Every structure is written in C-alpha cells, then in structure tokens.
CSV table of C-alpha atoms in Angstrom, one decimal:
chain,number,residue,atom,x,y,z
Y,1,UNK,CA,119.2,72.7,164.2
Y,2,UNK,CA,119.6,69.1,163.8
Y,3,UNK,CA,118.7,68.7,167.5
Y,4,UNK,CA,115.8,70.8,167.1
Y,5,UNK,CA,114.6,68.9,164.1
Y,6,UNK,CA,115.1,65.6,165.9
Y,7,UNK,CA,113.0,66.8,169.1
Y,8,UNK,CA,109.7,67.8,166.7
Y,9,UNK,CA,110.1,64.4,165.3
Y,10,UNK,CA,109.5,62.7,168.4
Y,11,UNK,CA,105.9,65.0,168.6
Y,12,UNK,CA,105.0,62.9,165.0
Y,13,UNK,CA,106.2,59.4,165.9
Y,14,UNK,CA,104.8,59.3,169.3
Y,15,UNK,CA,101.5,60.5,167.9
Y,16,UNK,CA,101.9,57.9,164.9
Y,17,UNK,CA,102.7,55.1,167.1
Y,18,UNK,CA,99.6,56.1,169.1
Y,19,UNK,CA,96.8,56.9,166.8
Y,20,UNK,CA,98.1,53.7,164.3
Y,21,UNK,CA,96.0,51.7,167.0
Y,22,UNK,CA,92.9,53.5,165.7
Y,23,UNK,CA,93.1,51.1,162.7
Y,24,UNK,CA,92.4,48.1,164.3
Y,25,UNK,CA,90.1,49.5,166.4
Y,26,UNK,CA,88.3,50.4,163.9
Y,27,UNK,CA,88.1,47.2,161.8
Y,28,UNK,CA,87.3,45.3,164.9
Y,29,UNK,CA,84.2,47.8,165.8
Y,30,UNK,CA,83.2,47.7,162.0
Y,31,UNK,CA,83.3,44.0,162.5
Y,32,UNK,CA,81.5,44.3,165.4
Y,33,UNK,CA,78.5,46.7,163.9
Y,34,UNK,CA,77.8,44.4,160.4
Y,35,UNK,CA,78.0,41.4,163.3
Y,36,UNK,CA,75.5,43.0,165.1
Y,37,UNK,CA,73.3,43.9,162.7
Y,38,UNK,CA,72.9,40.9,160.5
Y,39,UNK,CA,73.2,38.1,163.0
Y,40,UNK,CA,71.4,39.7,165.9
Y,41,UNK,CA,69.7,42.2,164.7
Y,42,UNK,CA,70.5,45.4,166.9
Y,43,UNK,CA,72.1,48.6,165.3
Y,44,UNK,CA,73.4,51.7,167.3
Y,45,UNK,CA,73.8,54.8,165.4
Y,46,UNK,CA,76.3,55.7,168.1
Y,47,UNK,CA,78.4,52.4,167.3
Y,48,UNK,CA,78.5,53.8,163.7
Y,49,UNK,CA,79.8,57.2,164.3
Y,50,UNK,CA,82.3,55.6,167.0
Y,51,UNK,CA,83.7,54.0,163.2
Y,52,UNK,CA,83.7,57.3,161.7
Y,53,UNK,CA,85.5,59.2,165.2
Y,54,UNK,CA,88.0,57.0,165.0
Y,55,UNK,CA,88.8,57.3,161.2
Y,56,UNK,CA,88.6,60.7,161.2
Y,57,UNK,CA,91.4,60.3,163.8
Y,58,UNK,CA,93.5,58.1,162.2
Y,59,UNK,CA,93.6,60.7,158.9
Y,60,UNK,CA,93.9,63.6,160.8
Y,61,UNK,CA,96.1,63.0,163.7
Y,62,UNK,CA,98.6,60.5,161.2
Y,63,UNK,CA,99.2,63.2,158.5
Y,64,UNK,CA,101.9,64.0,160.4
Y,65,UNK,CA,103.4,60.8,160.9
Y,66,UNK,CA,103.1,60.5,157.2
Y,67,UNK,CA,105.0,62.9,156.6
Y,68,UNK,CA,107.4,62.1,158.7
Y,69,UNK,CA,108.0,58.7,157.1
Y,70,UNK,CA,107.7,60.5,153.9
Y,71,UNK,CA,104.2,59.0,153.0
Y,72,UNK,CA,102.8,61.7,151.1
Y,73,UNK,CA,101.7,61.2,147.5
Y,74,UNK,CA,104.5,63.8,145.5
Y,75,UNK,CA,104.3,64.7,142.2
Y,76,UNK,CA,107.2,64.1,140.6
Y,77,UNK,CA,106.8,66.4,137.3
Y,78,UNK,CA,110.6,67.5,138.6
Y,79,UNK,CA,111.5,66.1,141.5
Y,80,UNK,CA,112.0,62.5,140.5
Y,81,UNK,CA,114.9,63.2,137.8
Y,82,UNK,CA,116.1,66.2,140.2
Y,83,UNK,CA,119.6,65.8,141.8
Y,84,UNK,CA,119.9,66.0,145.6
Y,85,UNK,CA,120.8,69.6,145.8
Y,86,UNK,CA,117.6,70.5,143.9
Y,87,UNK,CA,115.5,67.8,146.1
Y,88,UNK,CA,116.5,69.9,149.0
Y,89,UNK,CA,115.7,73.7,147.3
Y,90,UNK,CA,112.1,72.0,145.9
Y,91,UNK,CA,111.0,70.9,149.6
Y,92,UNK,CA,112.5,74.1,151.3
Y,93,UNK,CA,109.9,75.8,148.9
Y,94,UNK,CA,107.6,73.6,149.2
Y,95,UNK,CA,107.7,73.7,153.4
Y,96,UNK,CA,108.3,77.3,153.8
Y,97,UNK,CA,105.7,78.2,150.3
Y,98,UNK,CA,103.2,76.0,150.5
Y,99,UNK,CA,103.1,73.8,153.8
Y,100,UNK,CA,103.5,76.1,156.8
Y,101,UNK,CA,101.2,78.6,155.2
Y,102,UNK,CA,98.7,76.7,154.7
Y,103,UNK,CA,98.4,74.7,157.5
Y,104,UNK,CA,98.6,78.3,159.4
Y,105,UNK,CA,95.9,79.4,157.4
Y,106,UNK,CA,93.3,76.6,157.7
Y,107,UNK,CA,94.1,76.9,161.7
Y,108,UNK,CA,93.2,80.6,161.3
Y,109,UNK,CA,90.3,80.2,159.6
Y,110,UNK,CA,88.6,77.1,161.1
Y,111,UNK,CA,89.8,78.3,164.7
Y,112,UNK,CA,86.8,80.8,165.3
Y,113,UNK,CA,84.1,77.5,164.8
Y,114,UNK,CA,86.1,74.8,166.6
Y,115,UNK,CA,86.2,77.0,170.1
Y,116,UNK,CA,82.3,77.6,169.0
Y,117,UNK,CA,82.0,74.1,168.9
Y,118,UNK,CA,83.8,73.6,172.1
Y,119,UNK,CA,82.3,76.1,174.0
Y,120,UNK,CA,78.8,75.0,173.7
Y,121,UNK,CA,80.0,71.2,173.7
Y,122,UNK,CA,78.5,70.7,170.0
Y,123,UNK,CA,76.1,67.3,170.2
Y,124,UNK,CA,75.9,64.7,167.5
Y,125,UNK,CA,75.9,64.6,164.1
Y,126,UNK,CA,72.6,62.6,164.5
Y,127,UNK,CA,69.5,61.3,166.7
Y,128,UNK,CA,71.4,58.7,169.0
Y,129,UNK,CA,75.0,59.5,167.8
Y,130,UNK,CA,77.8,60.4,169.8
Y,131,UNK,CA,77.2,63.7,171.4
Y,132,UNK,CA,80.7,65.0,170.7
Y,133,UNK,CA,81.3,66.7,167.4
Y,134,UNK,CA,83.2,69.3,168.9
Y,135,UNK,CA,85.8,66.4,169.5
Y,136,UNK,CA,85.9,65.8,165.8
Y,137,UNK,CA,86.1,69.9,164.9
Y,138,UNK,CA,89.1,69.7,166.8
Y,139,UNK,CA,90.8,67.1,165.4
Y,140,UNK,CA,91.7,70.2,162.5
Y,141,UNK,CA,93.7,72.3,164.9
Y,142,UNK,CA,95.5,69.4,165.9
Y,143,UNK,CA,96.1,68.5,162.4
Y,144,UNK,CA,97.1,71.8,162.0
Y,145,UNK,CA,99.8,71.9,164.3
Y,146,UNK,CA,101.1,68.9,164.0
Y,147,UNK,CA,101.5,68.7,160.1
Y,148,UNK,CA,103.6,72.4,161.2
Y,149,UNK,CA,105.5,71.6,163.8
Y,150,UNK,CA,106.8,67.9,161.0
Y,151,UNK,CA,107.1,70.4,158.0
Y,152,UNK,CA,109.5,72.8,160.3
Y,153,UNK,CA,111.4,69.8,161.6
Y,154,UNK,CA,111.9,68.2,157.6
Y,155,UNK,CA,112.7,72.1,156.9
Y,156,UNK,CA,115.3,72.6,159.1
Y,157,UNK,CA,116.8,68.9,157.8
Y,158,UNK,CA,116.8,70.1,154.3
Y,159,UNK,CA,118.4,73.6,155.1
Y,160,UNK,CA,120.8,71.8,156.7
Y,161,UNK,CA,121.0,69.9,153.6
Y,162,UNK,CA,121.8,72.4,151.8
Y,163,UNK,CA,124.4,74.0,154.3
Y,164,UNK,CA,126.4,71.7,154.3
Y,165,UNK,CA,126.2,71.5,150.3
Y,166,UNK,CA,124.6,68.2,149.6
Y,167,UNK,CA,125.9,65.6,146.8
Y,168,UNK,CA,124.8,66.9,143.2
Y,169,UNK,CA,125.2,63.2,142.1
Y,170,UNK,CA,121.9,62.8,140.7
Y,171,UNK,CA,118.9,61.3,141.7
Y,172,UNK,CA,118.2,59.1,144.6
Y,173,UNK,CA,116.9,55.7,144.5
C-alpha cells in the first residue's frame, strides 16, 4: 500500500512542480498588461483573460499538490489537541466521508457541461478574449481527479497508520 501511495504522489508533485510556474507567469504578464496600458497605451482583452487562464490553473491544477504538502486550511476544533492515533481515524473520515465523495460528485455533476463545452469548442468569455473556455471548464475534471487520486494516496498512508498502531503520545508539533 505504501508503494501504491508513493506512486499517486508522484501524479501531485509532478503536476505541482509543473503548474507552480503559472505563478510567475502570471505576475510577469500582469506586469506586462498594467505596462502596456499606462505607458503605451494598448490593452488586449485577450492578454487579460490569459492572467485569469493561468490563475485558474494554478488553483485548480495545485489543490492537489497542496494537499499533498499538507497545505490545506484545517480546522482544528479537535484535531489540534488529538493524539496521533486519533489524527489518523479524523482524516480516514475525513478522506473516505468527505473528500473522495465529493470530489466524485462535483466530477459527476459538472461532467455533462465540460464535454458540452468541449464538443462545440466553447469561445470566449468575451468580445476579443481567448476563444477557449472549454479549456477552463476542464480544468474541474482535472481538479477532480487529481484532488482523488492525493486523498487515496494520504488514505492509504493513514490506514497504514493505523495498522501498524501509531504512537498515542499526544499531539504532534
């Protein structure tokens, strides 16, 4: 399992060490549009969006990353003061409850208008824009699957936790 858990990771960080790029990407074209705009002038609605493709990007396609580094925002009603062995129960709930289902079921229900999108290559969001918003719409299936396939990999780690009866000494630092 461990194996397994090690492999999915590898999906997460080479994806992360990809899209992480995006970032400065993007500050450098943001930089580039204000530049354009109040010291010469010109302004390209397609040059704007290309800010907000590549943000959308970032956010969707690093989630999972994230939570691989375990990036996410917790609240820690419980599981600050919890000991390890409780740690491990809370996130195999919270993986098996809440993650994986929900991730399944926005990729169920958003699936149906990102191949509609795709299928008639959906144009831009506005007059001069990137014609491409079907490439945005399926940015959610990919978020989808890859915020699955890092909640199954920290799943398995914490089952495995639990196996092999993980230290009850209180909580970590």
């Amino acid at each position: 399992m461990q194996r397994l858990a090690d492999r999915l990771d590898l999906v997460n960080h080479w994806t992360g060490m990809t899209v992480r790029w995006f970032a400065l990407i993007m500050v450098l074209l943001q930089f580039s549009v204000v530049l354009l705009r109040y010291v010469f002038g010109f302004s390209s609605i397609a040059l704007n969006e290309s800010v907000l493709y590549l943000h959308s990007g970032l956010f969707m396609l690093g989630a999972g990353y994230t939570l691989l580094v375990d990036g996410h925002v917790r609240v820690d009603i419980f599981y600050a003061g919890a000991k390890n062995r409780t740690k491990a129960a809370i996130d195999v709930f919270g993986y098996a409850v809440l993650a994986i289902p929900s991730m399944l079921a926005l990729l169920y229900w958003t699936w149906p208008s990102v191949i509609n999108s795709i299928s008639m290559m959906e144009g831009a969001i506005s007059v001069g824009g990137i014609p491409a918003v079907w490439l945005l719409k399926s940015l959610i299936p990919a978020f989808c699957i890859l915020l699955i396939i890092q909640s199954v990999a920290c799943l398995l780690r914490q089952i495995i936790a639990l196996r092999s009866g993980v230290e009850d000494q209180g909580a970590q630092s």
